[in-house]
Short mmCIF file of C-alpha atoms in Angstrom, two decimals:
data_model
loop_
_atom_site.label_atom_id
_atom_site.label_comp_id
_atom_site.label_asym_id
_atom_site.label_seq_id
_atom_site.Cartn_x
_atom_site.Cartn_y
_atom_site.Cartn_z
CA UNK A 117 -17.12 92.09 59.82
CA UNK A 118 -17.59 90.61 63.42
CA UNK A 119 -21.46 90.36 62.99
CA UNK A 120 -20.84 88.61 59.60
CA UNK A 121 -18.57 85.98 61.17
CA UNK A 122 -20.74 85.56 64.14
CA UNK A 123 -23.93 84.93 61.93
CA UNK A 124 -21.93 82.59 59.82
CA UNK A 125 -20.59 80.69 62.61
CA UNK A 126 -24.05 80.40 64.22
CA UNK A 127 -25.56 79.20 60.73
CA UNK A 128 -23.02 76.70 60.65
CA UNK A 129 -23.43 75.12 64.15
CA UNK A 130 -27.19 75.34 63.46
CA UNK A 131 -26.48 73.15 60.25
CA UNK A 132 -24.34 70.60 62.32
CA UNK A 133 -27.06 70.20 64.91
CA UNK A 134 -29.81 69.86 62.51
CA UNK A 135 -31.08 66.01 62.05
CA UNK A 136 -30.21 64.65 58.61
CA UNK A 137 -33.11 63.53 56.55
CA UNK A 138 -33.25 60.90 53.80
CA UNK A 139 -35.68 60.87 51.04
CA UNK A 140 -37.30 57.96 52.54
CA UNK A 141 -37.94 59.89 55.73
CA UNK A 142 -39.97 62.39 54.11
CA UNK A 143 -43.92 61.98 53.89
CA UNK A 144 -44.90 60.05 50.82
CA UNK A 145 -41.19 58.65 50.44
CA UNK A 146 -41.09 56.04 52.88
CA UNK A 147 -40.86 53.37 50.02
CA UNK A 148 -42.94 51.55 47.64
CA UNK A 149 -45.59 49.12 48.69
CA UNK A 150 -46.62 46.53 46.28
CA UNK A 151 -50.05 45.43 47.47
CA UNK A 152 -52.18 42.38 47.47
CA UNK A 153 -50.11 39.97 45.39
CA UNK A 154 -49.68 36.26 45.06
CA UNK A 155 -46.07 35.71 46.16
CA UNK A 156 -43.67 32.90 45.02
CA UNK A 157 -40.62 33.46 47.01
CA UNK A 158 -38.34 31.28 45.21
CA UNK A 159 -37.51 28.64 48.06
CA UNK A 160 -40.02 26.14 46.51
CA UNK A 161 -42.79 26.57 49.11
CA UNK A 162 -46.58 26.92 48.30
CA UNK A 163 -47.40 30.47 46.86
CA UNK A 164 -48.90 32.93 49.61
CA UNK A 165 -51.97 34.93 48.61
CA UNK A 166 -52.89 38.53 49.47
CA UNK A 167 -49.39 39.66 50.46
CA UNK A 168 -47.83 42.99 50.54
CA UNK A 169 -44.02 43.80 49.65
CA UNK A 170 -42.63 46.81 50.98
CA UNK A 171 -39.54 48.15 49.01
CA UNK A 172 -37.03 50.68 50.47
CA UNK A 173 -34.17 51.75 48.73
CA UNK A 174 -32.79 48.80 46.81
CA UNK A 175 -33.99 46.00 49.39
CA UNK A 176 -37.25 44.34 50.60
CA UNK A 177 -38.04 46.08 53.93
CA UNK A 178 -41.02 44.03 54.96
CA UNK A 179 -43.36 41.13 53.76
CA UNK A 180 -46.77 40.64 55.39
CA UNK A 181 -50.51 40.77 55.02
CA UNK A 182 -52.03 44.35 55.11
CA UNK A 183 -48.92 46.35 55.93
CA UNK A 184 -49.57 49.85 56.78
CA UNK A 185 -49.57 52.25 53.78
CA UNK A 186 -49.04 55.44 55.54
CA UNK A 187 -46.30 57.59 53.69
CA UNK A 188 -45.84 54.87 51.22
CA UNK A 189 -46.13 55.00 47.50
CA UNK A 190 -48.82 52.05 47.12
CA UNK A 191 -49.11 50.03 43.93
CA UNK A 192 -52.27 47.70 43.98
CA UNK A 193 -51.35 44.65 42.16
CA UNK A 194 -54.51 42.55 43.00
CA UNK A 195 -54.62 39.50 40.75
CA UNK A 196 -50.84 39.68 39.87
CA UNK A 197 -48.03 37.16 40.98
CA UNK A 198 -44.64 38.29 42.24
CA UNK A 199 -41.63 36.00 41.83
CA UNK A 200 -37.82 36.55 41.98
CA UNK A 201 -36.46 37.75 38.91
CA UNK A 202 -34.83 35.02 36.95
CA UNK A 203 -31.28 34.14 36.95
CA UNK A 204 -29.45 32.21 34.01
CA UNK A 205 -26.43 30.25 35.16
CA UNK A 206 -25.35 29.46 31.57
CA UNK A 207 -25.44 31.63 28.69
CA UNK A 208 -23.18 33.40 26.03
CA UNK A 209 -23.03 37.29 25.38
CA UNK A 210 -21.91 39.63 22.68
CA UNK A 211 -21.02 37.28 19.76
CA UNK A 212 -24.46 36.91 18.43
CA UNK A 213 -25.95 39.43 15.97
CA UNK A 214 -28.36 38.77 13.27
CA UNK A 215 -27.97 35.31 11.79
CA UNK A 216 -24.42 34.77 12.82
CA UNK A 217 -22.16 34.53 15.80
CA UNK A 218 -18.58 35.75 15.42
CA UNK A 219 -15.91 37.76 17.20
CA UNK A 220 -16.62 40.88 15.17
CA UNK A 221 -19.96 41.17 17.15
CA UNK A 222 -18.44 41.49 20.37
CA UNK A 223 -18.59 45.28 21.09
CA UNK A 224 -19.93 47.34 23.91
CA UNK A 225 -23.03 48.26 21.88
CA UNK A 226 -24.21 44.72 21.24
CA UNK A 227 -23.39 43.80 24.84
CA UNK A 228 -25.57 46.31 26.20
CA UNK A 229 -28.34 45.73 23.94
CA UNK A 230 -28.46 42.05 24.81
CA UNK A 231 -28.24 42.52 28.59
CA UNK A 232 -31.17 45.05 28.18
CA UNK A 233 -33.04 42.12 26.13
CA UNK A 234 -32.51 39.64 29.13
CA UNK A 235 -33.88 42.26 31.67
CA UNK A 236 -36.96 42.84 29.60
CA UNK A 237 -37.72 38.86 29.85
CA UNK A 238 -37.22 39.19 33.64
CA UNK A 239 -33.61 37.88 33.77
CA UNK A 240 -31.56 40.09 36.08
CA UNK A 241 -28.24 38.21 36.26
CA UNK A 242 -26.61 36.13 33.85
CA UNK A 243 -23.35 33.80 33.88
CA UNK A 244 -21.38 34.17 30.54
CA UNK A 245 -19.80 30.58 30.32
CA UNK A 246 -16.23 31.06 28.90
CA UNK A 247 -16.61 33.03 25.65
CA UNK A 248 -15.85 36.60 26.87
CA UNK A 249 -13.05 38.86 25.40
CA UNK A 250 -10.74 41.32 26.79
CA UNK A 251 -13.17 44.25 26.23
CA UNK A 252 -15.51 43.11 28.96
CA UNK A 253 -12.91 43.41 31.62
CA UNK A 254 -10.44 45.95 30.38
CA UNK A 255 -13.02 48.44 29.75
CA UNK A 256 -14.50 48.00 33.23
CA UNK A 257 -17.84 46.98 31.70
CA UNK A 258 -18.07 43.69 33.62
CA UNK A 259 -17.42 45.75 37.10
CA UNK A 260 -19.71 48.51 36.33
CA UNK A 261 -22.45 46.09 35.51
CA UNK A 262 -21.82 44.10 38.95
CA UNK A 263 -21.95 47.45 40.76
CA UNK A 264 -25.20 48.55 39.34
CA UNK A 265 -24.03 51.37 37.15
CA UNK A 266 -25.38 49.95 33.94
CA UNK A 267 -28.81 48.98 32.76
CA UNK A 268 -29.76 45.56 31.93
CA UNK A 269 -28.84 42.29 33.49
CA UNK A 270 -25.79 41.85 35.75
CA UNK A 271 -22.84 40.30 34.24
CA UNK A 272 -21.21 37.15 35.66
CA UNK A 273 -18.41 35.71 33.65
CA UNK A 274 -16.25 32.59 33.48
CA UNK A 275 -13.82 34.50 31.53
CA UNK A 276 -12.12 32.69 28.84
CA UNK A 277 -12.66 29.00 28.91
CA UNK A 278 -10.52 25.82 28.14
CA UNK A 279 -10.83 24.11 24.75
CA UNK A 280 -9.09 21.80 22.55
CA UNK A 281 -6.45 22.81 19.63
CA UNK A 282 -8.42 22.64 16.46
CA UNK A 283 -11.31 21.47 18.46
CA UNK A 284 -14.21 22.45 20.77
CA UNK A 285 -15.61 24.94 21.18
CA UNK A 286 -15.95 25.94 17.50
CA UNK A 287 -14.02 28.86 16.37
CA UNK A 288 -16.58 29.62 13.62
CA UNK A 289 -19.10 30.52 16.19
CA UNK A 290 -16.74 33.43 17.59
CA UNK A 291 -15.23 31.16 20.15
CA UNK A 292 -11.78 31.85 19.38
CA UNK A 293 -10.52 33.50 22.36
CA UNK A 294 -10.15 30.41 24.68
CA UNK A 295 -7.23 28.85 26.08
CA UNK A 296 -6.44 25.52 24.12
CA UNK A 297 -3.64 23.58 25.96
CA UNK A 298 -1.76 20.72 23.93
CA UNK A 299 -0.59 19.56 27.29
CA UNK A 300 -1.29 19.43 30.78
CA UNK A 301 1.81 21.41 31.52
CA UNK A 302 0.39 24.47 29.89
CA UNK A 303 -2.51 24.59 32.20
CA UNK A 304 -0.75 26.43 35.27
CA UNK A 305 0.46 29.49 33.48
CA UNK A 306 -2.98 29.49 31.42
CA UNK A 307 -4.96 29.31 34.81
CA UNK A 308 -2.84 32.20 36.35
CA UNK A 309 -3.59 34.40 33.20
CA UNK A 310 -7.31 33.42 33.72
CA UNK A 311 -7.07 34.51 37.37
CA UNK A 312 -6.39 38.10 36.38
CA UNK A 313 -9.83 38.61 35.10
CA UNK A 314 -11.44 37.32 38.35
CA UNK A 315 -13.70 34.60 36.79
CA UNK A 316 -16.73 33.30 38.90
CA UNK A 317 -15.86 29.92 37.47
CA UNK A 318 -13.67 27.95 35.08
CA UNK A 319 -15.41 26.69 31.85
CA UNK A 320 -13.99 23.87 29.90
CA UNK A 321 -15.31 21.97 27.02
CA UNK A 322 -15.16 18.06 27.25
CA UNK A 323 -17.02 16.76 24.10
CA UNK A 324 -16.38 15.88 20.52
CA UNK A 325 -19.54 17.72 19.23
CA UNK A 326 -20.81 14.32 17.59
CA UNK A 327 -17.56 13.23 16.40
CA UNK A 328 -16.72 16.31 14.74
CA UNK A 329 -13.66 17.18 17.01
CA UNK A 330 -11.08 15.39 19.10
CA UNK A 331 -12.10 15.28 22.68
CA UNK A 332 -10.10 16.84 25.58
CA UNK A 333 -7.59 14.52 26.88
CA UNK A 334 -8.24 13.23 30.61
CA UNK A 335 -4.86 14.31 31.86
CA UNK A 336 -5.57 18.01 30.50
CA UNK A 337 -9.12 18.35 32.29
CA UNK A 338 -7.85 16.58 35.29
CA UNK A 339 -5.15 19.27 35.70
CA UNK A 340 -7.47 21.98 34.88
CA UNK A 341 -9.76 21.08 37.77
CA UNK A 342 -6.61 20.58 40.15
CA UNK A 343 -5.20 23.97 39.19
CA UNK A 344 -8.44 25.61 39.35
CA UNK A 345 -9.24 24.22 42.73
CA UNK A 346 -5.80 25.41 44.24
CA UNK A 347 -6.79 28.91 43.20
CA UNK A 348 -10.34 28.67 44.86
CA UNK A 349 -12.20 28.50 41.61
CA UNK A 350 -14.86 26.00 40.65
CA UNK A 351 -14.97 24.13 37.21
CA UNK A 352 -17.92 23.60 35.03
CA UNK A 353 -17.73 21.23 32.07
CA UNK A 354 -19.60 21.16 28.89
CA UNK A 355 -20.13 17.35 28.45
CA UNK A 356 -22.51 15.11 26.59
CA UNK A 357 -21.60 11.63 27.09
CA UNK A 358 -22.17 9.49 30.49
CA UNK A 359 -18.63 8.09 30.49
CA UNK A 360 -17.07 11.40 30.43
CA UNK A 361 -19.44 12.59 33.30
CA UNK A 362 -18.38 9.57 35.35
CA UNK A 363 -14.81 10.47 34.79
CA UNK A 364 -15.28 14.17 35.31
CA UNK A 365 -17.23 13.79 38.71
CA UNK A 366 -14.52 11.33 39.68
CA UNK A 367 -11.97 14.02 39.16
CA UNK A 368 -13.65 16.60 41.27
CA UNK A 369 -15.64 18.63 38.76
CA UNK A 370 -18.12 21.08 40.31
CA UNK A 371 -20.58 21.74 37.63
CA UNK A 372 -22.00 19.73 34.91
CA UNK A 373 -22.96 22.52 32.33
CA UNK A 374 -25.23 20.73 30.16
CA UNK A 375 -27.30 17.50 30.08
CA UNK A 376 -26.10 14.00 29.80
CA UNK A 377 -27.71 12.94 26.60
CA UNK A 378 -26.34 9.58 25.43
CA UNK A 379 -27.65 7.44 28.35
CA UNK A 380 -29.55 7.60 31.21
CA UNK A 381 -27.44 8.29 34.48
CA UNK A 382 -26.81 5.28 36.60
CA UNK A 383 -27.57 5.22 40.22
CA UNK A 384 -23.68 5.06 41.19
CA UNK A 385 -22.95 8.32 39.57
CA UNK A 386 -26.26 9.94 40.93
CA UNK A 387 -24.97 9.12 44.33
CA UNK A 388 -21.39 10.39 43.62
CA UNK A 389 -22.81 13.76 42.45
CA UNK A 390 -24.81 14.03 45.58
CA UNK A 391 -21.97 13.24 47.80
CA UNK A 392 -19.75 15.90 46.01
CA UNK A 393 -22.22 18.41 45.76
CA UNK A 394 -22.00 18.56 41.98
CA UNK A 395 -24.40 21.03 40.23
CA UNK A 396 -26.58 20.06 37.11
CA UNK A 397 -27.36 22.89 34.61
CA UNK A 398 -29.55 20.89 32.05
CA UNK A 399 -29.79 23.38 29.35
CA UNK A 400 -32.81 21.35 27.86
CA UNK A 401 -33.85 24.41 25.55
CA UNK A 402 -30.58 23.74 23.52
CA UNK A 403 -31.29 20.32 22.81
CA UNK A 404 -34.98 21.16 21.68
CA UNK A 405 -33.72 23.90 19.37
CA UNK A 406 -31.28 21.33 17.66
CA UNK A 407 -34.48 19.85 16.06
CA UNK A 408 -37.52 21.60 16.81
CA UNK A 409 -37.52 23.85 13.87
CA UNK A 410 -37.90 21.24 11.54
CA UNK A 411 -41.61 21.54 12.09
CA UNK A 412 -43.60 24.60 13.64
CA UNK A 413 -43.63 24.43 17.24
CA UNK A 414 -46.58 26.04 19.15
CA UNK A 415 -44.64 29.28 20.03
CA UNK A 416 -43.23 29.85 16.47
CA UNK A 417 -45.62 32.76 15.90
CA UNK A 418 -45.77 33.93 19.62
CA UNK A 419 -44.81 37.68 19.68
CA UNK A 420 -43.05 36.82 22.89
CA UNK A 421 -40.82 34.53 20.90
CA UNK A 422 -40.42 36.47 17.78
CA UNK A 423 -39.43 39.49 19.82
CA UNK A 424 -36.39 37.99 21.02
CA UNK A 425 -34.96 36.90 17.87
CA UNK A 426 -32.23 38.81 16.08
CA UNK A 427 -32.99 40.31 12.75
CA UNK A 428 -33.22 37.70 9.86
CA UNK A 429 -33.43 34.85 12.27
CA UNK A 430 -37.20 34.45 12.04
CA UNK A 431 -36.93 34.35 8.26
CA UNK A 432 -34.06 31.60 8.31
CA UNK A 433 -35.83 29.18 10.67
CA UNK A 434 -39.33 29.28 8.97
CA UNK A 435 -37.89 28.86 5.27
CA UNK A 436 -38.55 25.55 3.67
CA UNK A 437 -34.92 24.88 2.98
CA UNK A 438 -34.00 25.23 6.54
CA UNK A 439 -36.85 23.06 7.93
CA UNK A 440 -36.20 20.58 5.42
CA UNK A 441 -32.52 20.43 5.98
CA UNK A 442 -33.17 19.81 9.66
CA UNK A 443 -35.61 17.16 9.05
CA UNK A 444 -33.23 15.35 6.73
CA UNK A 445 -30.12 15.67 8.61
CA UNK A 446 -28.53 12.42 9.80
CA UNK A 447 -28.51 13.77 13.21
CA UNK A 448 -32.05 14.50 13.43
CA UNK A 449 -33.21 11.22 15.07
CA UNK A 450 -30.06 11.32 17.26
CA UNK A 451 -31.11 14.94 18.40
CA UNK A 452 -34.68 13.93 19.23
CA UNK A 453 -33.34 10.96 21.17
CA UNK A 454 -30.74 13.18 23.07
CA UNK A 455 -33.55 15.48 24.25
CA UNK A 456 -35.80 12.69 25.43
CA UNK A 457 -32.75 11.25 27.39
CA UNK A 458 -31.98 14.71 28.75
CA UNK A 459 -35.51 14.96 30.19
CA UNK A 460 -35.13 11.70 31.95
CA UNK A 461 -31.93 12.29 33.46
CA UNK A 462 -33.11 15.75 34.83
CA UNK A 463 -36.15 14.09 36.22
CA UNK A 464 -33.96 11.31 37.92
CA UNK A 465 -31.15 14.02 39.44
CA UNK A 466 -34.03 16.26 40.72
CA UNK A 467 -35.62 13.27 42.55
CA UNK A 468 -32.21 12.38 44.08
CA UNK A 469 -31.79 15.92 45.57
CA UNK A 470 -29.10 17.24 43.23
CA UNK A 471 -28.85 20.86 43.00
CA UNK A 472 -30.56 21.97 39.56
CA UNK A 473 -29.85 25.24 38.29
CA UNK A 474 -31.35 26.95 35.20
CA UNK A 475 -29.17 27.61 32.28
CA UNK A 476 -29.95 27.71 28.60
CA UNK A 477 -26.84 28.32 26.31
CA UNK A 478 -28.85 31.13 24.77
CA UNK A 479 -26.86 33.63 22.56
CA UNK A 480 -24.40 30.75 21.54
CA UNK A 481 -25.99 30.40 18.21
CA UNK A 482 -28.83 32.57 16.41
CA UNK A 483 -31.37 29.89 17.15
CA UNK A 484 -31.11 29.79 20.83
CA UNK A 485 -32.97 33.14 21.46
CA UNK A 486 -31.90 35.35 24.33
CA UNK A 487 -34.58 35.99 26.82
CA UNK A 488 -37.22 33.40 25.46
CA UNK A 489 -34.95 30.61 26.01
CA UNK A 490 -35.04 30.92 29.80
CA UNK A 491 -38.90 30.78 29.84
CA UNK A 492 -38.91 27.77 27.47
CA UNK A 493 -36.37 26.18 29.74
CA UNK A 494 -38.86 26.40 32.62
CA UNK A 495 -41.51 24.92 30.33
CA UNK A 496 -39.13 22.08 29.38
CA UNK A 497 -38.18 21.26 33.18
CA UNK A 498 -42.00 20.84 33.88
CA UNK A 499 -42.28 18.72 30.84
CA UNK A 500 -39.41 16.38 32.33
CA UNK A 501 -41.47 16.04 35.48
CA UNK A 502 -40.62 18.81 37.73
CA UNK A 503 -43.30 20.80 39.26
CA UNK A 504 -43.62 24.57 38.14
CA UNK A 505 -42.54 25.65 41.59
CA UNK A 506 -39.39 23.30 41.38
CA UNK A 507 -38.52 24.97 38.05
CA UNK A 508 -38.89 28.37 39.24
CA UNK A 509 -36.66 27.48 42.15
CA UNK A 510 -33.78 26.27 39.91
CA UNK A 511 -34.16 29.60 37.89
CA UNK A 512 -34.05 31.66 40.90
CA UNK A 513 -32.77 30.37 44.53
CA UNK A 514 -30.72 27.48 42.98
CA UNK A 515 -28.88 29.57 40.24
CA UNK A 516 -28.24 32.25 42.49
CA UNK A 517 -26.43 29.61 44.55
CA UNK A 518 -24.28 28.84 41.54
CA UNK A 519 -23.42 32.36 41.09
CA UNK A 520 -22.75 32.77 44.74
CA UNK A 521 -25.03 35.74 45.06
CA UNK A 522 -27.75 33.86 47.11
CA UNK A 523 -27.09 36.02 50.12
CA UNK A 524 -28.69 39.05 48.26
CA UNK A 525 -30.51 37.44 45.24
CA UNK A 526 -32.47 34.56 44.13
CA UNK A 527 -35.24 34.66 46.69
CA UNK A 528 -37.96 37.26 48.15
CA UNK A 529 -37.17 37.97 51.60
CA UNK A 530 -36.59 40.91 54.11
CA UNK A 531 -33.37 42.36 53.48
CA UNK A 532 -32.66 40.71 49.91
CA UNK A 533 -32.31 43.06 46.86
CA UNK A 534 -35.55 43.89 45.31
CA UNK A 535 -35.08 42.07 42.05
CA UNK A 536 -38.76 41.17 41.00
CA UNK A 537 -40.55 39.53 38.16
CA UNK A 538 -44.45 40.61 38.28
CA UNK A 539 -46.52 38.38 36.17
CA UNK A 540 -50.36 38.87 35.24
CA UNK A 541 -51.19 34.99 36.07
CA UNK A 542 -49.90 32.45 38.55
CA UNK A 543 -47.15 30.31 36.96
CA UNK A 544 -47.50 27.70 39.94
CA UNK A 545 -50.54 26.49 38.22
CA UNK A 546 -49.16 27.08 34.48
CA UNK A 547 -45.46 27.53 34.16
CA UNK A 548 -45.99 29.53 30.98
CA UNK A 549 -47.41 32.18 32.93
CA UNK A 550 -43.99 33.51 33.48
CA UNK A 551 -44.17 34.86 30.05
CA UNK A 552 -47.08 37.13 31.01
CA UNK A 553 -44.89 39.76 32.26
CA UNK A 554 -46.35 42.82 33.78
CA UNK A 555 -43.08 44.56 35.19
CA UNK A 556 -39.54 43.74 35.99
CA UNK A 557 -37.89 45.30 39.06
CA UNK A 558 -33.97 45.52 39.55
CA UNK A 559 -32.72 46.71 42.74
CA UNK A 560 -36.07 48.21 43.72
CA UNK A 561 -36.76 50.15 40.65
CA UNK A 562 -39.06 49.29 37.90
CA UNK A 563 -36.80 48.76 34.77
CA UNK A 564 -39.17 47.26 32.21
CA UNK A 565 -42.92 46.37 31.16
CA UNK A 566 -41.52 43.36 29.51
CA UNK A 567 -40.44 42.56 25.88
CA UNK A 568 -43.60 43.39 24.50
CA UNK A 569 -44.42 46.83 26.06
CA UNK A 570 -41.92 49.53 24.70
#
């Protein structure tokens, strides 16, 4: 018995004295080396050619030329370009299914499928702007996603937004679970209620949707901004009119969540936005989708686009009736003009140094295709006059700043999380090359070959 005890004690002491090895310390497990790539780091600088990126665990351990390969899993990516995975600072999740958006569609299964779709398109973080429902928080789904326990894009959320009684946002689009204060006095209690789900921002709708609804009263949105700021929350507004944008910025708004589309923004407002560090999310694709299906856009039959659509949507948007109704709509000319104004405003604000972040409003309606919209948005930003690298920065570093995850995400640098989009051609020379997806990495692991390689 004594010998057994002595032997056991010896084994225990030997075990305690042995050095502990992690898998990364073992031969061939020192990490993954992505070799000989063109690197777009997300900071806006010129792409660097023939670079190597070392991934260890979930992070980037080193970046350089001709890094040592001993003990590493080496992937030769000659001819490929690596950029940060995309981040959408404005979209909607869960209510879209098939050719409709409604509350009944908001299920765990539908949410997970859409997060996977965004990831397949190289989008690893998304901000849901005010249309979420209790399921997301009470089930722990949002927290599990943020902690890396679920596949697909990571969820960031504005929780439940603030709208108008019998007004925006439209209930028929599954946007019924929002606060709709009839007076400013209701706002503090509703803001306390929202605070319980720990939103990233507060979303409010300040728009009449082309005269369809009564607009939110200034005293109500002023109170929303004040109460949010007292709770250390930023406020993003759905806005359309220049007159509203002026008032909102003056009242302390943090984020303009769509383009101003009725008029070109004046220099006084531009300077106010710059002084107050107001963020601008143009959602240009939303405005193009409002009229573009009246004809056949060049990407209509591109598998990269078609794969992003819900069942039945392609048949709907290519039907003669749908296209005719759009073309003959009294809003058609207005929508085309609004898009052109949005382009001008984006260029003016970008030139002035306003922080531009990529967002699309994808998922709010069936025609705003999730995943594809984010790549189209980059193309439309370039159409507005941004360089491809400026557009990419808006969808990586700048969007990360809006989500307040820029300490770990949005750029490619040593110590940052290895969220990467690898493409077959350089998008700095043609922004549409972001669609040529070779692989998507999330937290150091390859998670997709893109939407067309299942």
